[in-house]
Amino acid sequence: METNNNINKATTNEFQEVEDIISLHRSQALKTVNNENLLTAWEVGAFVSARLKSSAWGSKTVMQLSDYLRTQDPTLRGFSRRNIYNMVAFYDTYSSLQFVEYQNNLKLNEIVQSKTAQLQNQNEIVQPMAALIQNQNEIVQPMAAQLSQNKIVQIASARLQNQNELVQIPSAQFPKFLNLTTLSNHFEILNVCKTIEERIFYVLYSHKERLNYKELQRCLKNNTFASLMGDKHNISKSLKKMYPQAVPMLKDRIFIDFLGLPQRFSEKKLQRGILDNMKDFVLELGKDFLFYGKEYPLQVGNSVFKVDLLFFHRGLQCLVAIELKTGKFKPEYIGKLEFYLEAIDRDLRRSNEKPSIGILLCQEADRSIVEYAMSRSLSPTMIAEYEKQLIPKEVLQTSLNEFTQFLKK
């Protein structure tokens, strides 16, 4: 029997094309299912919303609807009384004039178009599949005909046309922007977030970081919105100049409650806790961070210095050195961090990588001291705390606009 070792290179390449086709269609199938779930929630929400607003229905009727659906189809899931109200909120929120104005101002549809274009430009998957489909007309055309004449679609269409009370619902146009994340994520965002800015942000962030439901819950709990969307007074001018796109990618608030640290702890204990919970720590930082090493040695002259944590950032294409401090921020910490960055760039950084970034993670930082220290910093550095801080409402729109511009790239 032949083994994989006996497969020639040409055959392996053909096998890879088949695997690419399968992967692409699996991805598209999941995307299609998600989009249909969202459309279902949108249309059900519109229907029930119209009944509630006209006082034709009350809370009791919604409960009866849930019971009726479960009786008609015991396998039907996701239509509890609570979820039906979630669907109403889903429709009401994203059909509101406030959201429409934000969508137009931020040009959210451009993000969806950009992501679609990126998928189409993945030649290693799309081109082999497209070539195969073009050469298989005898398969594709009958399948297309079958889909277009699907009896279920015809029956559903006829029923909709005969149900005037359903057709006459003043349902707004479904925003394609909502397709960027799952329905369960949307429900969680709607229930936790109070402002339209937060909701838009978490939809975009869920898409960028590919957050599942539990990961999103943690980001909501830890107020990632505040961590990423603040005025970032703690970022050096050099970092802003070298990496203008980094502002909406680097958090200034990191939550480490998952470490289970005591009231008082040392830097070694903090480092050990992070290493033991690296998956959660990377989720806090952002999924673009790849762990490179702990206490990474840097030899300068006859001395060896050690960086607490070293990462590589895929999006920025650079090494990131993180120094850990358990107390308040002190200006002299910046000098040490800049020294490490110089050593990394001279002796460790590869020619295809960009200049390294330094992050000082401390327990507390006085805003005025940070601003003074950052104003003269010549290296791409930033200060991050592991405390929560709210952001002023007046900077939300500007910050959200910067984040959407970043996602369009």
Short mmCIF file of C-alpha atoms in Angstrom, two decimals:
data_model
loop_
_atom_site.label_atom_id
_atom_site.label_comp_id
_atom_site.label_asym_id
_atom_site.label_seq_id
_atom_site.Cartn_x
_atom_site.Cartn_y
_atom_site.Cartn_z
CA MET A 1 0.00 0.00 0.00
CA GLU A 2 1.32 3.42 -0.93
CA THR A 3 2.01 5.89 1.84
CA ASN A 4 2.00 9.67 1.79
CA ASN A 5 5.76 9.53 1.30
CA ASN A 6 5.21 8.06 -2.18
CA ILE A 7 2.90 10.86 -3.36
CA ASN A 8 4.72 13.07 -5.84
CA LYS A 9 4.81 16.83 -5.51
CA ALA A 10 2.38 17.49 -8.37
CA THR A 11 -0.23 15.20 -6.83
CA THR A 12 0.30 16.79 -3.42
CA ASN A 13 -0.39 20.21 -4.93
CA GLU A 14 -3.61 18.91 -6.44
CA PHE A 15 -4.61 17.43 -3.09
CA GLN A 16 -3.93 20.81 -1.52
CA GLU A 17 -6.31 22.45 -4.01
CA VAL A 18 -9.04 20.01 -2.96
CA GLU A 19 -8.37 20.82 0.70
CA ASP A 20 -8.53 24.55 -0.10
CA ILE A 21 -11.89 24.10 -1.82
CA ILE A 22 -13.27 22.25 1.20
CA SER A 23 -11.94 24.85 3.63
CA LEU A 24 -13.37 27.73 1.62
CA HIS A 25 -16.82 26.17 1.36
CA ARG A 26 -16.85 25.27 5.04
CA SER A 27 -16.05 28.86 5.87
CA GLN A 28 -18.71 30.14 3.50
CA ALA A 29 -21.25 27.66 4.86
CA LEU A 30 -20.67 28.89 8.41
CA LYS A 31 -20.90 32.46 7.21
CA THR A 32 -24.15 31.73 5.38
CA VAL A 33 -25.67 30.04 8.43
CA ASN A 34 -24.69 33.00 10.61
CA ASN A 35 -26.13 35.51 8.14
CA GLU A 36 -29.41 33.59 7.97
CA ASN A 37 -29.59 33.46 11.77
CA LEU A 38 -29.12 37.21 11.88
CA LEU A 39 -31.78 37.81 9.23
CA THR A 40 -34.19 35.53 11.08
CA ALA A 41 -33.65 37.48 14.31
CA TRP A 42 -34.02 40.77 12.41
CA GLU A 43 -37.33 39.83 10.78
CA VAL A 44 -38.79 38.20 13.90
CA GLY A 45 -37.69 41.23 15.91
CA ALA A 46 -39.33 43.57 13.41
CA PHE A 47 -42.58 41.60 13.47
CA VAL A 48 -42.83 41.42 17.27
CA SER A 49 -41.62 45.02 17.70
CA ALA A 50 -44.42 46.28 15.46
CA ARG A 51 -47.01 44.31 17.47
CA LEU A 52 -45.69 45.56 20.81
CA LYS A 53 -45.51 49.20 19.71
CA SER A 54 -49.08 49.10 18.41
CA SER A 55 -50.21 47.55 21.72
CA ALA A 56 -51.63 44.61 19.76
CA TRP A 57 -49.39 42.33 21.81
CA GLY A 58 -48.24 42.34 25.40
CA SER A 59 -45.61 40.46 27.39
CA LYS A 60 -48.02 37.56 27.87
CA THR A 61 -48.46 37.22 24.11
CA VAL A 62 -44.70 37.00 23.60
CA MET A 63 -44.60 34.17 26.13
CA GLN A 64 -47.45 32.46 24.28
CA LEU A 65 -45.54 32.85 21.00
CA SER A 66 -42.50 31.16 22.52
CA ASP A 67 -44.63 28.28 23.82
CA TYR A 68 -46.39 27.96 20.46
CA LEU A 69 -43.13 27.72 18.51
CA ARG A 70 -41.79 25.11 20.90
CA THR A 71 -45.00 23.08 20.59
CA GLN A 72 -44.99 23.27 16.81
CA ASP A 73 -41.38 22.18 16.56
CA PRO A 74 -39.78 20.72 19.73
CA THR A 75 -36.38 20.77 18.02
CA LEU A 76 -36.53 24.55 17.55
CA ARG A 77 -33.98 26.34 19.72
CA GLY A 78 -33.31 29.98 20.48
CA PHE A 79 -36.87 31.32 20.66
CA SER A 80 -37.43 31.62 24.38
CA ARG A 81 -39.30 34.66 25.66
CA ARG A 82 -36.00 36.29 26.59
CA ASN A 83 -34.47 35.64 23.17
CA ILE A 84 -37.52 36.98 21.37
CA TYR A 85 -37.15 40.20 23.34
CA ASN A 86 -33.45 40.15 22.44
CA MET A 87 -34.50 40.00 18.79
CA VAL A 88 -36.79 42.98 19.31
CA ALA A 89 -33.90 44.91 20.88
CA PHE A 90 -31.65 43.78 18.01
CA TYR A 91 -34.05 45.20 15.45
CA ASP A 92 -34.96 48.36 17.37
CA THR A 93 -31.32 49.25 18.10
CA TYR A 94 -29.92 48.83 14.61
CA SER A 95 -32.93 50.26 12.78
CA SER A 96 -32.86 53.40 14.92
CA LEU A 97 -32.07 56.79 13.44
CA GLN A 98 -29.10 57.10 15.81
CA PHE A 99 -27.47 53.97 14.43
CA VAL A 100 -28.21 54.93 10.83
CA GLU A 101 -26.45 58.25 11.41
CA TYR A 102 -23.44 56.51 12.96
CA GLN A 103 -23.33 53.97 10.16
CA ASN A 104 -23.25 56.74 7.58
CA ASN A 105 -20.69 58.83 9.46
CA LEU A 106 -18.34 55.92 10.09
CA LYS A 107 -19.02 54.31 6.69
CA LEU A 108 -19.43 50.92 8.32
CA ASN A 109 -20.51 49.29 5.08
CA GLU A 110 -17.06 50.04 3.66
CA ILE A 111 -15.60 47.74 6.33
CA VAL A 112 -17.85 44.90 5.21
CA GLN A 113 -16.92 45.53 1.56
CA SER A 114 -13.24 45.63 2.51
CA LYS A 115 -13.46 42.28 4.30
CA THR A 116 -15.30 40.76 1.34
CA ALA A 117 -12.60 42.03 -1.01
CA GLN A 118 -9.90 40.54 1.22
CA LEU A 119 -11.57 37.14 0.99
CA GLN A 120 -11.77 37.41 -2.79
CA ASN A 121 -8.09 38.31 -2.96
CA GLN A 122 -6.98 35.13 -1.19
CA ASN A 123 -5.73 33.63 -4.42
CA GLU A 124 -4.42 30.44 -2.94
CA ILE A 125 -7.99 29.45 -2.11
CA VAL A 126 -10.23 31.33 -4.48
CA GLN A 127 -8.39 30.89 -7.77
CA PRO A 128 -8.12 27.06 -7.70
CA MET A 129 -11.76 26.83 -6.72
CA ALA A 130 -12.87 29.32 -9.38
CA ALA A 131 -10.92 27.51 -12.09
CA LEU A 132 -12.42 24.21 -11.06
CA ILE A 133 -15.95 25.59 -11.04
CA GLN A 134 -15.56 27.17 -14.47
CA ASN A 135 -14.50 23.82 -15.88
CA GLN A 136 -17.34 21.93 -14.23
CA ASN A 137 -20.37 23.60 -15.82
CA GLU A 138 -22.20 20.30 -16.04
CA ILE A 139 -22.17 20.20 -12.23
CA VAL A 140 -22.57 23.84 -11.30
CA GLN A 141 -25.41 24.79 -13.64
CA PRO A 142 -27.81 22.01 -12.58
CA MET A 143 -27.05 22.81 -8.92
CA ALA A 144 -27.80 26.48 -9.49
CA ALA A 145 -31.05 25.58 -11.21
CA GLN A 146 -32.03 23.35 -8.33
CA LEU A 147 -31.33 26.07 -5.81
CA SER A 148 -33.26 28.70 -7.72
CA GLN A 149 -36.28 26.40 -7.95
CA ASN A 150 -36.15 25.12 -4.44
CA LYS A 151 -39.62 24.10 -3.32
CA ILE A 152 -39.07 25.30 0.20
CA VAL A 153 -38.16 28.76 -1.04
CA GLN A 154 -41.19 28.86 -3.33
CA ILE A 155 -43.56 27.79 -0.58
CA ALA A 156 -42.10 30.27 1.89
CA SER A 157 -42.31 33.06 -0.70
CA ALA A 158 -45.96 32.27 -1.46
CA ARG A 159 -46.83 32.22 2.22
CA LEU A 160 -45.17 35.59 2.76
CA GLN A 161 -47.10 37.12 -0.10
CA ASN A 162 -50.36 35.83 1.34
CA GLN A 163 -49.64 37.11 4.82
CA ASN A 164 -50.35 40.81 4.43
CA GLU A 165 -49.88 41.56 8.09
CA LEU A 166 -46.28 40.27 7.82
CA VAL A 167 -45.45 41.99 4.54
CA GLN A 168 -46.75 45.33 5.79
CA ILE A 169 -44.33 45.46 8.71
CA PRO A 170 -42.30 48.67 8.44
CA SER A 171 -39.06 46.69 8.59
CA ALA A 172 -35.88 48.72 8.05
CA GLN A 173 -33.15 47.51 5.73
CA PHE A 174 -30.82 44.99 7.34
CA PRO A 175 -27.36 46.55 7.87
CA LYS A 176 -24.63 44.32 6.42
CA PHE A 177 -22.38 45.56 9.20
CA LEU A 178 -24.19 43.17 11.57
CA ASN A 179 -22.81 40.17 9.66
CA LEU A 180 -19.40 40.82 11.22
CA THR A 181 -20.19 38.75 14.31
CA THR A 182 -22.58 36.07 15.57
CA LEU A 183 -26.10 36.47 16.89
CA SER A 184 -25.14 35.30 20.39
CA ASN A 185 -22.39 37.93 20.44
CA HIS A 186 -24.89 40.58 19.33
CA PHE A 187 -27.27 39.66 22.13
CA GLU A 188 -24.49 39.89 24.72
CA ILE A 189 -23.37 43.26 23.37
CA LEU A 190 -26.92 44.62 23.41
CA ASN A 191 -27.54 43.45 26.98
CA VAL A 192 -24.27 44.77 28.43
CA CYS A 193 -23.46 47.94 26.46
CA LYS A 194 -25.45 51.10 27.05
CA THR A 195 -24.24 53.38 24.24
CA ILE A 196 -24.26 53.01 20.46
CA GLU A 197 -20.51 53.74 20.42
CA GLU A 198 -19.77 50.77 22.65
CA ARG A 199 -22.01 48.46 20.65
CA ILE A 200 -20.41 49.38 17.33
CA PHE A 201 -16.95 49.00 18.84
CA TYR A 202 -17.57 45.51 20.23
CA VAL A 203 -19.06 44.27 16.94
CA LEU A 204 -15.94 45.51 15.13
CA TYR A 205 -13.60 44.18 17.80
CA SER A 206 -15.30 40.77 17.88
CA HIS A 207 -14.74 40.50 14.13
CA LYS A 208 -11.13 41.68 14.24
CA GLU A 209 -10.14 39.36 17.10
CA ARG A 210 -12.49 36.51 16.04
CA LEU A 211 -13.95 36.40 19.52
CA ASN A 212 -16.18 33.55 20.57
CA TYR A 213 -18.97 34.11 23.09
CA LYS A 214 -16.90 33.51 26.22
CA GLU A 215 -14.01 35.62 24.96
CA LEU A 216 -16.40 38.46 24.21
CA GLN A 217 -17.89 38.19 27.69
CA ARG A 218 -14.46 38.69 29.20
CA CYS A 219 -13.74 41.70 26.98
CA LEU A 220 -17.05 43.25 28.04
CA LYS A 221 -16.36 42.54 31.70
CA ASN A 222 -12.90 44.07 31.46
CA ASN A 223 -14.07 47.12 29.52
CA THR A 224 -11.85 46.65 26.49
CA PHE A 225 -13.65 49.62 24.98
CA ALA A 226 -12.14 51.95 27.57
CA SER A 227 -8.75 50.26 27.30
CA LEU A 228 -8.46 50.76 23.55
CA MET A 229 -10.49 53.90 22.89
CA GLY A 230 -9.03 56.35 25.38
CA ASP A 231 -6.93 59.40 24.51
CA LYS A 232 -3.74 57.34 25.02
CA HIS A 233 -1.76 59.98 26.88
CA ASN A 234 0.50 57.10 27.92
CA ILE A 235 1.93 56.51 24.43
CA SER A 236 5.18 58.15 23.38
CA LYS A 237 5.27 60.51 20.41
CA SER A 238 7.77 58.19 18.78
CA LEU A 239 5.33 55.26 18.97
CA LYS A 240 2.52 57.35 17.49
CA LYS A 241 4.81 58.51 14.69
CA MET A 242 6.30 55.10 13.84
CA TYR A 243 3.04 53.18 14.27
CA PRO A 244 0.05 55.48 13.75
CA GLN A 245 -2.10 52.39 13.29
CA ALA A 246 -1.06 51.02 16.69
CA VAL A 247 -3.19 53.37 18.80
CA PRO A 248 -6.40 51.30 18.45
CA MET A 249 -4.42 48.05 18.78
CA LEU A 250 -2.67 48.52 22.12
CA LYS A 251 -4.53 48.57 25.43
CA ASP A 252 -3.66 50.93 28.23
CA ARG A 253 -5.65 48.88 30.76
CA ILE A 254 -4.93 45.18 31.28
CA PHE A 255 -7.04 43.04 33.61
CA ILE A 256 -5.27 40.17 35.34
CA ASP A 257 -7.95 38.96 37.74
CA PHE A 258 -7.54 35.45 36.29
CA LEU A 259 -4.13 35.19 37.98
CA GLY A 260 -5.62 34.90 41.46
CA LEU A 261 -2.87 37.03 42.99
CA PRO A 262 -2.89 37.90 46.73
CA GLN A 263 -3.16 41.47 48.04
CA ARG A 264 0.61 41.82 47.97
CA PHE A 265 2.75 40.09 45.37
CA SER A 266 6.22 40.32 43.87
CA GLU A 267 7.22 40.85 40.25
CA LYS A 268 8.36 37.21 40.11
CA LYS A 269 4.94 36.02 41.27
CA LEU A 270 3.26 38.31 38.75
CA GLN A 271 5.46 36.93 35.97
CA ARG A 272 4.84 33.33 37.02
CA GLY A 273 1.09 33.92 37.10
CA ILE A 274 1.16 35.32 33.58
CA LEU A 275 3.24 32.42 32.28
CA ASP A 276 0.86 29.91 33.87
CA ASN A 277 -2.12 31.69 32.29
CA MET A 278 -0.58 32.78 29.00
CA LYS A 279 -3.70 32.04 26.93
CA ASP A 280 -5.82 34.40 29.03
CA PHE A 281 -3.06 37.01 29.10
CA VAL A 282 -2.74 37.00 25.31
CA LEU A 283 -6.51 37.39 25.02
CA GLU A 284 -6.21 40.45 27.25
CA LEU A 285 -3.40 41.92 25.16
CA GLY A 286 -4.94 40.99 21.80
CA LYS A 287 -4.70 37.87 19.67
CA ASP A 288 -2.01 39.40 17.43
CA PHE A 289 0.51 38.96 20.25
CA LEU A 290 2.67 35.84 19.95
CA PHE A 291 4.70 34.82 22.99
CA TYR A 292 8.45 34.79 22.26
CA GLY A 293 10.12 34.18 25.61
CA LYS A 294 10.45 34.98 29.32
CA GLU A 295 13.44 36.71 30.91
CA TYR A 296 14.90 36.89 27.43
CA PRO A 297 18.67 37.48 27.72
CA LEU A 298 20.25 40.51 26.04
CA GLN A 299 24.04 40.66 26.16
CA VAL A 300 25.54 44.13 25.98
CA GLY A 301 29.29 44.22 26.48
CA ASN A 302 30.15 41.87 29.30
CA SER A 303 26.75 42.17 30.97
CA VAL A 304 23.53 40.23 30.43
CA PHE A 305 20.15 41.92 30.85
CA LYS A 306 16.81 40.12 30.86
CA VAL A 307 13.50 41.26 29.41
CA ASP A 308 10.59 40.08 31.57
CA LEU A 309 8.37 39.06 28.62
CA LEU A 310 9.04 39.21 24.90
CA PHE A 311 6.31 38.97 22.25
CA PHE A 312 5.98 39.37 18.50
CA HIS A 313 3.03 41.35 17.15
CA ARG A 314 1.70 39.98 13.86
CA GLY A 315 -0.21 43.09 12.89
CA LEU A 316 2.64 45.52 13.54
CA GLN A 317 5.36 43.04 12.47
CA CYS A 318 7.67 43.87 15.36
CA LEU A 319 8.96 42.52 18.65
CA VAL A 320 7.30 43.82 21.82
CA ALA A 321 9.17 43.90 25.12
CA ILE A 322 7.03 43.98 28.27
CA GLU A 323 8.49 44.98 31.62
CA LEU A 324 6.49 44.16 34.77
CA LYS A 325 6.23 46.44 37.81
CA THR A 326 4.13 45.88 40.91
CA GLY A 327 4.19 49.43 42.25
CA LYS A 328 3.62 52.92 40.89
CA PHE A 329 5.18 54.08 37.65
CA LYS A 330 8.53 55.87 38.02
CA PRO A 331 10.13 57.93 35.22
CA GLU A 332 13.40 56.02 35.50
CA TYR A 333 11.63 52.86 34.31
CA ILE A 334 11.43 54.37 30.82
CA GLY A 335 15.21 54.67 30.50
CA LYS A 336 15.68 50.99 31.26
CA LEU A 337 12.96 49.99 28.79
CA GLU A 338 14.50 52.15 26.05
CA PHE A 339 17.85 50.52 26.70
CA TYR A 340 16.27 47.10 26.17
CA LEU A 341 14.68 48.24 22.91
CA GLU A 342 18.02 49.49 21.61
CA ALA A 343 19.63 46.13 22.39
CA ILE A 344 16.76 44.21 20.79
CA ASP A 345 16.88 46.29 17.62
CA ARG A 346 20.65 46.01 17.28
CA ASP A 347 21.13 42.35 18.11
CA LEU A 348 17.81 40.51 17.83
CA ARG A 349 15.55 42.22 15.33
CA ARG A 350 15.58 40.77 11.81
CA SER A 351 15.93 42.86 8.67
CA ASN A 352 12.30 42.32 7.64
CA GLU A 353 10.94 43.39 11.05
CA LYS A 354 10.05 46.90 12.16
CA PRO A 355 11.54 48.70 15.20
CA SER A 356 10.63 47.10 18.51
CA ILE A 357 8.01 48.45 20.92
CA GLY A 358 8.27 48.59 24.69
CA ILE A 359 5.35 48.30 27.12
CA LEU A 360 5.74 49.01 30.80
CA LEU A 361 2.99 47.20 32.71
CA CYS A 362 2.60 48.64 36.18
CA GLN A 363 0.01 48.66 38.94
CA GLU A 364 -0.57 52.39 39.01
CA ALA A 365 0.53 55.44 37.02
CA ASP A 366 0.01 59.12 37.78
CA ARG A 367 -1.31 60.77 34.62
CA SER A 368 0.84 63.90 34.94
CA ILE A 369 4.04 61.94 35.55
CA VAL A 370 3.28 59.70 32.58
CA GLU A 371 2.68 62.67 30.30
CA TYR A 372 5.98 64.27 31.31
CA ALA A 373 7.90 61.02 30.82
CA MET A 374 6.28 60.26 27.46
CA SER A 375 6.83 63.74 26.03
CA ARG A 376 10.62 63.24 25.84
CA SER A 377 10.72 59.51 25.15
CA LEU A 378 12.63 58.89 21.91
CA SER A 379 11.60 55.25 21.60
CA PRO A 380 8.24 53.64 20.73
CA THR A 381 7.07 52.99 24.28
CA MET A 382 3.84 53.05 26.27
CA ILE A 383 2.66 52.68 29.85
CA ALA A 384 -0.15 50.23 30.64
CA GLU A 385 -1.88 49.68 33.98
CA TYR A 386 -3.85 46.80 35.34
CA GLU A 387 -6.69 48.98 36.55
CA LYS A 388 -9.97 50.09 34.92
CA GLN A 389 -10.44 53.66 33.78
CA LEU A 390 -13.47 55.20 32.09
CA ILE A 391 -13.00 57.51 29.13
CA PRO A 392 -14.61 60.93 28.53
CA LYS A 393 -17.70 60.86 26.34
CA GLU A 394 -16.37 63.64 24.10
CA VAL A 395 -13.55 61.46 22.76
CA LEU A 396 -15.74 58.45 21.90
CA GLN A 397 -16.73 59.52 18.41
CA THR A 398 -13.18 60.49 17.40
CA SER A 399 -11.69 57.27 18.80
CA LEU A 400 -14.35 55.09 17.22
CA ASN A 401 -13.73 56.77 13.87
CA GLU A 402 -9.99 56.00 14.19
CA PHE A 403 -10.79 52.37 14.96
CA THR A 404 -13.06 51.97 11.92
CA GLN A 405 -10.43 53.59 9.68
CA PHE A 406 -7.90 51.06 10.97
CA LEU A 407 -10.21 48.13 10.19
CA LYS A 408 -10.68 49.32 6.58
CA LYS A 409 -6.97 48.89 5.87
#
